[in-house]
Structure formats: C-alpha cells, structure tokens
PDB file of C-alpha atoms in Angstrom:
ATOM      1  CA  UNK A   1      -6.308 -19.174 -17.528  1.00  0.00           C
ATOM      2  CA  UNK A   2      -7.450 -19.284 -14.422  1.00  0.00           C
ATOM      3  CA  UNK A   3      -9.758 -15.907 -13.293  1.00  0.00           C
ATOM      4  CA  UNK A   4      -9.620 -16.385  -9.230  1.00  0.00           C
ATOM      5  CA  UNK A   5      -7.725 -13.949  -7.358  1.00  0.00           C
ATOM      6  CA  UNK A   6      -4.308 -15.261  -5.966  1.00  0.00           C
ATOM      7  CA  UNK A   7      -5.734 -13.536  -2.479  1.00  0.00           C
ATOM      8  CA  UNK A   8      -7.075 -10.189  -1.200  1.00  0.00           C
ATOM      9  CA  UNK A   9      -4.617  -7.760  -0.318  1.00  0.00           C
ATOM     10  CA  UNK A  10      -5.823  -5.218   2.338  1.00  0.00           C
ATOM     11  CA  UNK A  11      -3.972  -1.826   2.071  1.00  0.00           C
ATOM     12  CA  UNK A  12      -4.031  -0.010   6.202  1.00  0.00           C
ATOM     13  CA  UNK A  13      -4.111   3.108   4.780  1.00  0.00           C
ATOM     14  CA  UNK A  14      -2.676   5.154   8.389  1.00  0.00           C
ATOM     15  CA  UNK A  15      -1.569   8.631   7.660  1.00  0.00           C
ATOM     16  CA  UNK A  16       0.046  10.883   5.402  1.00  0.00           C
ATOM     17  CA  UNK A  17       3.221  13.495   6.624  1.00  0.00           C
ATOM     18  CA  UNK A  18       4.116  16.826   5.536  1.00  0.00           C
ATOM     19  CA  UNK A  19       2.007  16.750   2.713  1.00  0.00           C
ATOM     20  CA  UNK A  20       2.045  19.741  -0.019  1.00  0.00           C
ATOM     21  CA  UNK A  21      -0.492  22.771   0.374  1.00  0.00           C
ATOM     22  CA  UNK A  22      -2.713  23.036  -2.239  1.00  0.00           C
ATOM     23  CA  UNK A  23      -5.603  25.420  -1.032  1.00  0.00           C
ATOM     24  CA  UNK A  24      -3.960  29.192   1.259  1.00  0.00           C
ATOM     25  CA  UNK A  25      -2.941  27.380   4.030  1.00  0.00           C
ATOM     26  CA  UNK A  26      -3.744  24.391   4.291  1.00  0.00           C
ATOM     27  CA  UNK A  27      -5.106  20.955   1.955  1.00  0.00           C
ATOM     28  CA  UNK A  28      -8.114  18.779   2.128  1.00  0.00           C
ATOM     29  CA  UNK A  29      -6.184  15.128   0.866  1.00  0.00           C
ATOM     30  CA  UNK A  30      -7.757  12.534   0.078  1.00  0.00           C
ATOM     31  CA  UNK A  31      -5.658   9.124  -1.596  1.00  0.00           C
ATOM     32  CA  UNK A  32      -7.091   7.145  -4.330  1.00  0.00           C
ATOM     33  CA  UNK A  33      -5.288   3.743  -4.675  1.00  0.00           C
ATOM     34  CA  UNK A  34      -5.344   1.915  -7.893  1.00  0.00           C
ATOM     35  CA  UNK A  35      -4.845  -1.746  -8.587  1.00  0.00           C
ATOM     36  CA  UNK A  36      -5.310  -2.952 -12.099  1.00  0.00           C
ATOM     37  CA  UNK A  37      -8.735  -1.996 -13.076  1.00  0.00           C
ATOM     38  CA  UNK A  38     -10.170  -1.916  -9.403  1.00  0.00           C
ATOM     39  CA  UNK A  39     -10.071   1.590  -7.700  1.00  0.00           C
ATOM     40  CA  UNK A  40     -10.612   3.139  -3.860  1.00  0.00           C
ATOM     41  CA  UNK A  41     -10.764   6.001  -2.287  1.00  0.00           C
ATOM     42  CA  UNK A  42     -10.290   7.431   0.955  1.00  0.00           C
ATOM     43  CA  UNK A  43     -12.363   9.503   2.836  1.00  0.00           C
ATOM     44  CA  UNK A  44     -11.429  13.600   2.249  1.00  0.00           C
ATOM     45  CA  UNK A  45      -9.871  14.839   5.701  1.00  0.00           C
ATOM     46  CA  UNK A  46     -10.050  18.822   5.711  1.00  0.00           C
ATOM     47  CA  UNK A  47      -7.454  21.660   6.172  1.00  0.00           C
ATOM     48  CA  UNK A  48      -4.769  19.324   7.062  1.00  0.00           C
ATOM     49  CA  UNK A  49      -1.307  18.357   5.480  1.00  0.00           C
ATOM     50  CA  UNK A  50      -0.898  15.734   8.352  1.00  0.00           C
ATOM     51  CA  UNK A  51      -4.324  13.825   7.914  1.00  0.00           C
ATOM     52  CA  UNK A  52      -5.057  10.268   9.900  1.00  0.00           C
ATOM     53  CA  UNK A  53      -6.876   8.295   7.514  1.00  0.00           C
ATOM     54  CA  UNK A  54      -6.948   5.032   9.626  1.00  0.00           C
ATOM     55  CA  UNK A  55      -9.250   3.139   6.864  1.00  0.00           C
ATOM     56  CA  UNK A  56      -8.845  -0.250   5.543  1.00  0.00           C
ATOM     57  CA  UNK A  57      -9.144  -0.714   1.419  1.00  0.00           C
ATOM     58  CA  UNK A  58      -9.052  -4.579   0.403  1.00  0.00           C
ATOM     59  CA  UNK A  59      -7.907  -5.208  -3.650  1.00  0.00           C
ATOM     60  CA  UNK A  60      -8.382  -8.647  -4.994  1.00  0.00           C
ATOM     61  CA  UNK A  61      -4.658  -9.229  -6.285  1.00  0.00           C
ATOM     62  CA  UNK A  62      -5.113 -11.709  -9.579  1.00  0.00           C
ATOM     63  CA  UNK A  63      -1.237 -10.955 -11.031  1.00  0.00           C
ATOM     64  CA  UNK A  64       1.742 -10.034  -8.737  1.00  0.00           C
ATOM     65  CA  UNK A  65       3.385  -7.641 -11.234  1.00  0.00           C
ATOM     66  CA  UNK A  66       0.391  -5.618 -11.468  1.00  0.00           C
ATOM     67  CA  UNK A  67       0.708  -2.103  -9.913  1.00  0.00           C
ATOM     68  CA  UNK A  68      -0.886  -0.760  -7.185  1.00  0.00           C
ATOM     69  CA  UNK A  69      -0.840   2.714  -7.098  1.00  0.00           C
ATOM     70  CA  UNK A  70      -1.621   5.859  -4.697  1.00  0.00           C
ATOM     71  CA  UNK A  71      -2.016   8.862  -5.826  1.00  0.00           C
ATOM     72  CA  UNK A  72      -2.989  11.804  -3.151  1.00  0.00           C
ATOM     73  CA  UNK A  73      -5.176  14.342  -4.313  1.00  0.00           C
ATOM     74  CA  UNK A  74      -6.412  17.615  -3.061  1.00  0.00           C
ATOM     75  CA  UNK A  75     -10.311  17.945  -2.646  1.00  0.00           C
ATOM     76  CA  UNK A  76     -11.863  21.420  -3.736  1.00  0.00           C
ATOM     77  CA  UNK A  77     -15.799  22.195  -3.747  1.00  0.00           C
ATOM     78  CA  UNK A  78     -15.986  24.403  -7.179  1.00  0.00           C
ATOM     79  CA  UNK A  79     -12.382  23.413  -9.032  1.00  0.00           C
ATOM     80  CA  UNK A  80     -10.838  20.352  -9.985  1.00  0.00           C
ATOM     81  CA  UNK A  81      -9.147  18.344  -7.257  1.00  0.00           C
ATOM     82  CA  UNK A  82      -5.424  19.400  -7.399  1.00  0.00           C
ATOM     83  CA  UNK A  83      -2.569  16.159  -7.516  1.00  0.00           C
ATOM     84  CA  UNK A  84      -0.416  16.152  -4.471  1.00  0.00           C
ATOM     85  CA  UNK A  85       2.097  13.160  -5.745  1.00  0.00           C
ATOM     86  CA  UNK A  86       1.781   9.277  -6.152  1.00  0.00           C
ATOM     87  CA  UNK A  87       3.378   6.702  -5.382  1.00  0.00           C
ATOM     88  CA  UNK A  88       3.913   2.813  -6.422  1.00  0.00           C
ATOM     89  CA  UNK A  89       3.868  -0.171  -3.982  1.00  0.00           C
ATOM     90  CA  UNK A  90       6.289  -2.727  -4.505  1.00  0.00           C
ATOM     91  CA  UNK A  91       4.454  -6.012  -3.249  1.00  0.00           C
ATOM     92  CA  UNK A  92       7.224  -8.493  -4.827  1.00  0.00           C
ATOM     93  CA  UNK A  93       9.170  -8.508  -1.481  1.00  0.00           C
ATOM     94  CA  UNK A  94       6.084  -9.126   0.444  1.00  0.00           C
ATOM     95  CA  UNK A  95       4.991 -12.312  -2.248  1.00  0.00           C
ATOM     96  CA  UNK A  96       8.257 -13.727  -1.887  1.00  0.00           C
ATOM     97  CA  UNK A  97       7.753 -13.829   1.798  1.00  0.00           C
ATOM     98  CA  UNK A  98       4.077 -15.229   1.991  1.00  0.00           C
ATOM     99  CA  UNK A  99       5.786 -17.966  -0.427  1.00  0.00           C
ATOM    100  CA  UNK A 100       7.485 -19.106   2.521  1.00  0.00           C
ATOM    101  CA  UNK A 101       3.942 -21.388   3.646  1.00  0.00           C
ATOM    102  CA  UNK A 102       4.228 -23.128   6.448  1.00  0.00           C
ATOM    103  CA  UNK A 103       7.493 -22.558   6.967  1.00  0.00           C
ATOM    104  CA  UNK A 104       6.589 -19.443   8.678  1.00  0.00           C
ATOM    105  CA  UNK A 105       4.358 -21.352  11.638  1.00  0.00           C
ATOM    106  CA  UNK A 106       7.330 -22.258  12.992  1.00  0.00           C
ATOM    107  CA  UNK A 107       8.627 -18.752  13.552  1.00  0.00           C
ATOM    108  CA  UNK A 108       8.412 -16.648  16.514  1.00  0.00           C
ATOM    109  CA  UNK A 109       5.578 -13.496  16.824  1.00  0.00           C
ATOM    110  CA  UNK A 110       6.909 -10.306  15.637  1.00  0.00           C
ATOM    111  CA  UNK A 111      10.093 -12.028  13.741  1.00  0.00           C
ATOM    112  CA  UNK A 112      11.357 -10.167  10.999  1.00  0.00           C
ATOM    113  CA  UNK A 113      11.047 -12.684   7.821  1.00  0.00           C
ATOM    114  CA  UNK A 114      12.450  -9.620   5.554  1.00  0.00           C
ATOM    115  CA  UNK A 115      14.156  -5.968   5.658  1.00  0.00           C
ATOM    116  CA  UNK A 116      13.134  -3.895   2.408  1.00  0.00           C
ATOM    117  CA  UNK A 117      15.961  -1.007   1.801  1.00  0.00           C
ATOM    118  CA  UNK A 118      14.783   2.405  -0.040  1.00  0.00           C
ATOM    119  CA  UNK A 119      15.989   2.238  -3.515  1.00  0.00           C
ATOM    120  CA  UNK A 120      15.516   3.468  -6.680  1.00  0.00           C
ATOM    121  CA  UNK A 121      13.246   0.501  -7.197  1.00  0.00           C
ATOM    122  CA  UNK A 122      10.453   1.212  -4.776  1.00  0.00           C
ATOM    123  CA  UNK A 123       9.120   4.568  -3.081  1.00  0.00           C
ATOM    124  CA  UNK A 124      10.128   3.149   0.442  1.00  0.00           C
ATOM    125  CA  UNK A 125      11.304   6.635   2.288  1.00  0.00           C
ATOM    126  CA  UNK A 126      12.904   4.056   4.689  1.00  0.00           C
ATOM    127  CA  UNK A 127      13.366   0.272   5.363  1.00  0.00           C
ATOM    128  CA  UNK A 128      10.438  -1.312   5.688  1.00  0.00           C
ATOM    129  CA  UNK A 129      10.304  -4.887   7.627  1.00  0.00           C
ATOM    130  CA  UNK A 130       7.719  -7.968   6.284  1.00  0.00           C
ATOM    131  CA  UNK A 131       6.555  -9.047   9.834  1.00  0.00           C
ATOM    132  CA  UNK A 132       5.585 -13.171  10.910  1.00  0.00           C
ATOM    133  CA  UNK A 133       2.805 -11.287  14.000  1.00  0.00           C
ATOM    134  CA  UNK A 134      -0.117 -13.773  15.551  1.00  0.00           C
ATOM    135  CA  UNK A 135      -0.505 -15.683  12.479  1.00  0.00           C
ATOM    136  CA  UNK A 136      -0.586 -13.169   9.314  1.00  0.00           C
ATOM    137  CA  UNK A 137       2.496 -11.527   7.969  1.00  0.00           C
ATOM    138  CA  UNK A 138       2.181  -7.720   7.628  1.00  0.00           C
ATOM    139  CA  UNK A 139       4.568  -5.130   6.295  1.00  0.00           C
ATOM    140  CA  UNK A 140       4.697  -1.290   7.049  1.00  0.00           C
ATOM    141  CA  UNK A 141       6.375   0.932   5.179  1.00  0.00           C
ATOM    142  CA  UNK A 142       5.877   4.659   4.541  1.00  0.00           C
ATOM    143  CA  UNK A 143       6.089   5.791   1.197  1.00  0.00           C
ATOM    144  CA  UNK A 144       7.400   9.002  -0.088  1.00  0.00           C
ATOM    145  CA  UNK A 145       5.255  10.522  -3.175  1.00  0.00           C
ATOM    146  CA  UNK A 146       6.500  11.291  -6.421  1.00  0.00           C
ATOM    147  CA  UNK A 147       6.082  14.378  -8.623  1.00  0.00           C
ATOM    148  CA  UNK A 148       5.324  17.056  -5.663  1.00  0.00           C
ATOM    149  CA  UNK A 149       7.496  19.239  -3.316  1.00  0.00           C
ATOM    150  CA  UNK A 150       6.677  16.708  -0.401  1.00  0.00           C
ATOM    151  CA  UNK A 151       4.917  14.339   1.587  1.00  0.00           C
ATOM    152  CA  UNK A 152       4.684  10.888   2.390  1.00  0.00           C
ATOM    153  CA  UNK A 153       2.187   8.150   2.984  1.00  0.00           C
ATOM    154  CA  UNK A 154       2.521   5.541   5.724  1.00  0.00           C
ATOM    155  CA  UNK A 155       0.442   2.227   4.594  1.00  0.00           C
ATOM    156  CA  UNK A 156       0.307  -1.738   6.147  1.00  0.00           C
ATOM    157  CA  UNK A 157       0.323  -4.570   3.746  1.00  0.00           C
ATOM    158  CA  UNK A 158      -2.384  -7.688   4.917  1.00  0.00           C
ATOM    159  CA  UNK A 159      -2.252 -10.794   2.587  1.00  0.00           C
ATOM    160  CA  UNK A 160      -5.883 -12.609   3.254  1.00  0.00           C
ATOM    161  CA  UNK A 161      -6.929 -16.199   1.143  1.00  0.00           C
ATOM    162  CA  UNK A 162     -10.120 -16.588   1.763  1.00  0.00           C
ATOM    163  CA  UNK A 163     -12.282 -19.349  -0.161  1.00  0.00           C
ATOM    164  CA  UNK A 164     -12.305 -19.127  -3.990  1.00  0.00           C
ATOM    165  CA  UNK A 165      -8.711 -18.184  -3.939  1.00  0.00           C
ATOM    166  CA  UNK A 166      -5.807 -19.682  -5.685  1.00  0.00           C
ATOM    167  CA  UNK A 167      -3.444 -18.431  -3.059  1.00  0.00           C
ATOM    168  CA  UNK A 168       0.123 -17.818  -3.806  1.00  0.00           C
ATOM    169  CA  UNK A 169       2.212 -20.706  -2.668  1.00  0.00           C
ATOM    170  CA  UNK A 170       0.661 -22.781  -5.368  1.00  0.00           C
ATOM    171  CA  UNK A 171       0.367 -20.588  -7.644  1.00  0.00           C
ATOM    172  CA  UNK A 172       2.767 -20.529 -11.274  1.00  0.00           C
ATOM    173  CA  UNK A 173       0.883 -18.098 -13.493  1.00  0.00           C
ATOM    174  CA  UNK A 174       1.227 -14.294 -12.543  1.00  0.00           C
ATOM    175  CA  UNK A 175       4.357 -14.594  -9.984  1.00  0.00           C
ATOM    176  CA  UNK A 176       7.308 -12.711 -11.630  1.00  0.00           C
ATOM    177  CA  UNK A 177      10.816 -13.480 -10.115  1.00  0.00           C
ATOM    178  CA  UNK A 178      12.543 -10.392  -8.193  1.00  0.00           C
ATOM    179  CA  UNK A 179      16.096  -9.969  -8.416  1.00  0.00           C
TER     180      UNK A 179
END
C-alpha cells in the first residue's frame, strides 16, 4: 500500500463563540485537533470565551475516512485542563469536490461548487459552502461542539498537493463513497 499522503490539509483555525466558562468568570481555551495519529495544538488565549485564534495547523491526510477531531480545552496553571466540547469535521463533502480536477479551472472566483446543510451527520451549526476562490477551493464552516453547555468553533478547510503526494483525483485506496 502506498504510504504518501493523498495531500496536506491545512485547518484556519479563526475563532471560537460563546464558549463554556470553566475558571469564575471567564476560560483560558485552547483547541487541540486530532487527525489519525498526528496531533496540534493551539496557542492558550486567556480569560476569554470569545478567543481569536487566527493560526494555521497543516495535517498530512493519508485516508479520507479518517477523523479529524477538535476538542477545546480549558488551560489551568495547578489543575488539569478542564474539556469544553469537541467536535468532528466532516471532510467527505470537501473530497468529493476537489475530485472535480480540472473541471473546476473553468469556474468563476468565488463560485459555490457545494452547499453543506447541518445534519445529524456533521457538527455544521449552519450551511457551510466549498468555495472555487483564485485557484484553491476552501470551505468555512463553524462548528458547534459536542458534550458541553455551548460554544462553537469557526474553522477554513485548504486542500494543498505538494510534491510526494498522491493527490486525490487519482487516487482509489482510502476514498470512501458519501451518500
């Protein structure tokens, strides 16, 4: 089987709203995202439950169907760091759409290839649009977190195939068909 990564998949990790208090007034989040056996953090922002992360974490995606995960935690000098909620990103939506090769060159800048509704299926707290912008196809969506009171995270999907990547238009093994 073939080791190389499909592509690298860089996660915009913007800003997290109305996130749960974990400290007297206030939380010091940080999100931890999870992909496979690769992991990333964020940096901690302090006493704030509406934090602007603004940083860019890049996963090497090897299998579609493999989860990527955030999970939101609360920093705290002397305890253990409290869980504020998690959430899974479905990518399958955004792999069907990079599928689309060449094809998409002939589209114009900021055309909607794809709408993603909130279901049951994904954490999407609202519809989320795959985006053909100045060459690369991007997807924002803001995600709302399981397993806590509230919050949400708002991320940006970036597909990059850089050398030594099998890329996903030609690839067979590790794309799983979504229905």
């Amino acid at each position: 089987m073939d080791q190389r990564p499909l592509g690298l998949l860089t996660i915009h990790v913007k800003r997290g709203i109305n996130l749960a208090i974990r400290d007297a007034r206030s939380s010091d989040p940080y999100i931890v995202i999870t992909v496979g056996d690769q992991t990333l953090k964020t940096r901690v922002v302090k006493r704030n439950t509406n934090p602007v992360w603004n940083e860019e974490m890049t996963v090497a995606i090897k299998e579609t169907n493999v989860p990527i995960r955030l999970t939101v935690f609360d920093w705290d000098k002397f305890t253990g760091d409290d869980k504020m909620g998690d959430a899974n990103v479905d990518i399958q939506p955004y792999i069907e759409a990079l599928k689309m090769g060449m094809e998409l060159l002939r589209l114009p800048n900021g055309c909607a290839i794809k709408r993603v509704q909130p279901s049951r299926h994904n954490c999407l707290s609202d519809e989320s649009s795959i985006v053909w912008n100045n060459g690369k196809i991007t997807q924002d969506m803001i995600l709302r977190l399981n397993n806590v009171e509230c919050g949400e995270i708002e991320i940006m999907l970036e597909w990059h195939e850089g050398a030594g990547c099998r890329g996903v238009t030609s690839s067979k093994g590790g794309s799983s068909s979504a229905t």
